[in-house]
Amino acid sequence: MRQKSINNSFLYFGLVLFAIVAIIPFLYMFSTSMLESSYSIPFPPKLFPSRINFSNYFTAWKSNNFGQYFANSLLVATSSTLIIMFVSCLSAFGFSRIKFPGREFLFSIFLFSMMVPSITNITPIFTIMKSLDLIDSYFGLTLLYSGISIASNTYFLRNFFLIFPHELEEAMTIDGGTRWTCFLHLLLPLSKPAIATFGILTFAGNWDEFLYALIFIKTESKRTLPIAIKLFEGQHLNNWSLIFAASLIAIVPILIIYILFQKYLIKGGSLDGTLKE
Amino acid sequence: MKKLFVMLIVVLLVVSTVYSNGVEEKTAENKPVEILFWHTFSEGKEIETFTQIKKDFEKENPEIKVNSVRMPFDGLQQQVITAVAGDAAPDVMRMDPTWIGKMASMGALVELDRMEGFDDYKKNAVPGPLSSASLEGHYYGLPLGTNTTVAIWNMDLLKAAGITEVPSTIDKLEEMAKKYSNPAEEKYFFTIAGTYTWAMLPWFWSLGGNLTNPEFTQATGYLDSPESIKALSRIASWYKEGLISPAIIGEQPDAWSASTGGKLPLIVDGPWFFSSVTTDFEKKVTMIPSGDGGSVSIVGGEDVVMLEGSKHPEESWKFIQYLLSDNVQLKMANAGFIPTTETALSKLDTSSSPFLGAFVKQLGSTKVRIPSKNYTEIDNLLAMIFEKVIRGKTTADVALKDAAAQVDALLK
Amino acid sequence: MQKEKISRGLNQWLEVLPYILPSLILVTLFVIYPLIRNIQISFFDYNILKNKTLDFIEFKNYKKLFTSKEFYLALRNTIIYTTATVAGQLFFGLILANLINCIKKGQTFFKVITYLPVVTSWVVVSLLFKYIFAAGKSGLVNYFLVSLNLISTSIAWLQNVESANFVLCVFGIWKGVGWTMLIYFASLQGISKTMYEAAVIDGASALQRFYKITLPLVKNTTLYLLTVLTIGGFGAYIHVMMITNGGPMGQTRELMNLVYDTAFISWNFSYASAQAVIMGLIIFLLSFVQRKITKEMEN
């Protein structure tokens, strides 16, 4: 028993160390956001606020259409995450559980396409978006987000889907199921941790996407949150306490989703039990 | 087949809910012509003033509607290029003058000197800022609002140090700094915000340094002249001897926070300084201390441009002219934009603010950044050699000679 | 025989098509087409504003790239950064995932805290790091190191190339560990507890369990992370812009900064495309080597 509690405290000690290192810049950010209108980041660094003052948070919410852009982001991030999850699961399933000629070759092309930096792709992408009349529409933005992340998502999910032995599908087919039912009722539920993780990461990525959101959404009222935060920056001056407050507000939805989906990230029991001996 | 069908339905459902929020409204041909205007006015006074101006314009010109879109300042240049390349550029925008050279040379901007009535505006524009909008004999923009940097003194600190009169020359300033600055106590009399050109050039120029000939076609003989070498070496010695703080090489505290925090007796900065000070101290604003080159500062501000590919050049030109009219310029002055037309400037009441007068005075003694299609490369080059010399990695004469040759190549 | 093979192949394609068709279309439109265009542009003089390719300049861009000093300097910096951050993130990420997996209470708490760096904007946290690693005794890191008597005088972190690169690497690891942890954690869920229990009964220590059970079983994840983190390491540029601004004197610039500057400051999209293509090839080579090494280690 003693050994266990010593081990345990050892574990917690390590975790607390990690936590401290992770959180220091945030303490800095948080205490700066408590200052009244600070145009410079406090130096020497201030980790603990001298006064608790949330006025910047209220100001941030009311300025630069923050509230509206926040709502827009919720809509875009949620719907695009759902669509991306759907398409990616299908794709990963196809690449991992179904044999077809040229599978590895096609997959390597997906992989290679992830490796060339996409920063110079802006113009060709613009051309495509324009010719498909996808400019200034959330649908277009969603398609774009799907397109640029799908190779990576397929790779990620495929890894998890490959783990399952073939006996899994055989067992299902024997029971009278098809490929599709196997996918829906067997593979997906068993991959909950992977899919939940992937969902969180996709949401987080779409939530703070700035560049394409700015280029392709032309109507001001439809803009998303990262743009609102950028608008707090002035040409010559930056009101850091305000910007930090705004940035911290922006993190909240991601954290909420992260916390809510925690239970899916952990798998109870083991894989072995699903197969009948 | 069934599974495909179900899949299709699900996708269509999700897609249509999303799509319905993003459908472009294809309305029938509206009467007024719409022009797109990009700006970077910030919330509060700037946008309020502008919105009023826009409404007045639309009232006077009911056949024109101005669709103004606020753009974030960071990455704006990238946005403009992408928009122009994708044929989705604005008609009119306020643009940083240093971008004009490149954009004009790539065919993105309309030659405003072709437009009717241009000459009147040319004659009325303040000459310093005007030259920033020219390239190879043509004008691609007109200065819309300008600003510059001046010397801002913390009188409380000066008085505490026994200084009653603000030094008007660089020699006097150096003398005072030698007595006041103490690196061990992290105490400095003044500093330069960085080795980038915006911060360095006012000092460089005031000390007698030069970048190019007046036509902006040659750097050799100017950038590497004995005066330039002397100017740069002097600034480098300030850093070496600890007269100015390490903010110049990017260390903390930077010039801004040291000054607004009440620790720096002198900072050279622009009008925006006054909206951000967090400590109360007695401020005095004067022209930059003069050296062999006089008291020379640097011109900033924005030029208004019209983008090539605009489908409504006539209406855009009307809007531009409106923005340059006296009463609009004076309204914008209230929001902090110093007028760029002689007529508006003459009507400007500088008594309304404690510092406006000094800025206007300094504006009469300024130089522009080199108007060139390779401006950014030149700028980066200058910043790099300034940094090398300040850090003591090379001497001014070697560095400037080398730079002059490179700048010459870039000016071709 | 041939006919059978072909018809079987076609059948397999028909079977898989509904699953991969959307992704194929999307990837082709938004990734493959731009990639091909990129490669094409790198061989021509290109006017970005008219989106027109002009004269064919063959390998001029590539020759220029391979003979430029800045390219090799940036390459060196990128390799340092990528190696350090990939190793750091894998190492700390796995340890962290394990630690969290082992405790009963507070899993969510620690997961959330270590994930915070991942979800905050690069611009904001890079800037904060710049202040944290400032020179002089007021810089946070200096303050701690001096108070704990680990160093006698403050270090000017950002004024020397070596220490500046060090700061950049620390930043990269700090920012990414939470992400790696999350993925490893998901992967750890796939390892059945019975295996660990059996090992404990056999008398294996924690370290042995880690080496013999955990490590091999997360191999696929590790390989995936190797590839993705390498790509991420090469693609990072904001941290350099905000923390060192490429300094001192442009010596900490990484490859992606080069591409960014070439594209958006010099507006030379043709050259930037060439740089991007070469970067892609380098990353591909690295992944290829990583794969080969991992396969060999397995045998």
Coordinates of N, CA and C in Angstrom, one line a residue, chain A residues 120-130, chain C residues 29 33-35 37-38 41 46 51:
Chain A
T120 N 1.9 28.8 -50.7 CA 1.9 29.4 -52.0 C 0.7 28.9 -52.8
N121 N -0.2 28.1 -52.1 CA -1.3 27.6 -52.8 C -2.5 28.6 -52.9
I122 N -2.3 29.7 -52.2 CA -3.5 30.6 -52.1 C -4.1 31.0 -53.4
T123 N -3.3 31.3 -54.4 CA -3.9 31.7 -55.7 C -4.6 30.6 -56.4
P124 N -4.0 29.4 -56.6 CA -4.8 28.4 -57.2 C -6.1 28.1 -56.5
I125 N -6.0 28.1 -55.2 CA -7.2 27.8 -54.4 C -8.3 28.9 -54.7
F126 N -7.8 30.1 -54.7 CA -8.7 31.2 -55.0 C -9.4 31.0 -56.4
T127 N -8.6 30.6 -57.3 CA -9.2 30.3 -58.7 C -10.3 29.3 -58.6
I128 N -10.0 28.2 -57.9 CA -11.0 27.1 -57.8 C -12.2 27.6 -57.1
M129 N -12.0 28.3 -55.9 CA -13.2 28.7 -55.2 C -14.1 29.7 -56.0
K130 N -13.4 30.5 -56.8 CA -14.1 31.4 -57.6 C -14.9 30.7 -58.7
Chain C
L29 N -9.1 18.8 -55.9 CA -9.4 20.2 -56.1 C -8.5 21.1 -55.3
Y33 N -4.4 19.9 -57.3 CA -4.4 20.9 -58.3 C -3.4 22.1 -58.0
P34 N -3.6 22.6 -56.7 CA -2.6 23.7 -56.4 C -1.2 23.2 -56.4
L35 N -1.0 22.0 -56.0 CA 0.4 21.5 -55.9 C 1.0 21.4 -57.3
R37 N 0.0 23.2 -59.9 CA 0.2 24.5 -60.3 C 1.5 25.1 -59.7
N38 N 1.7 24.8 -58.4 CA 2.9 25.3 -57.8 C 4.1 24.9 -58.5
I41 N 4.5 26.7 -61.7 CA 4.9 28.1 -61.6 C 6.4 28.2 -61.3
Y46 N 6.5 34.5 -63.3 CA 5.1 34.5 -63.0 C 4.7 35.9 -62.5
N51 N -2.0 36.5 -62.6 CA -2.1 35.1 -62.5 C -1.7 34.5 -63.8

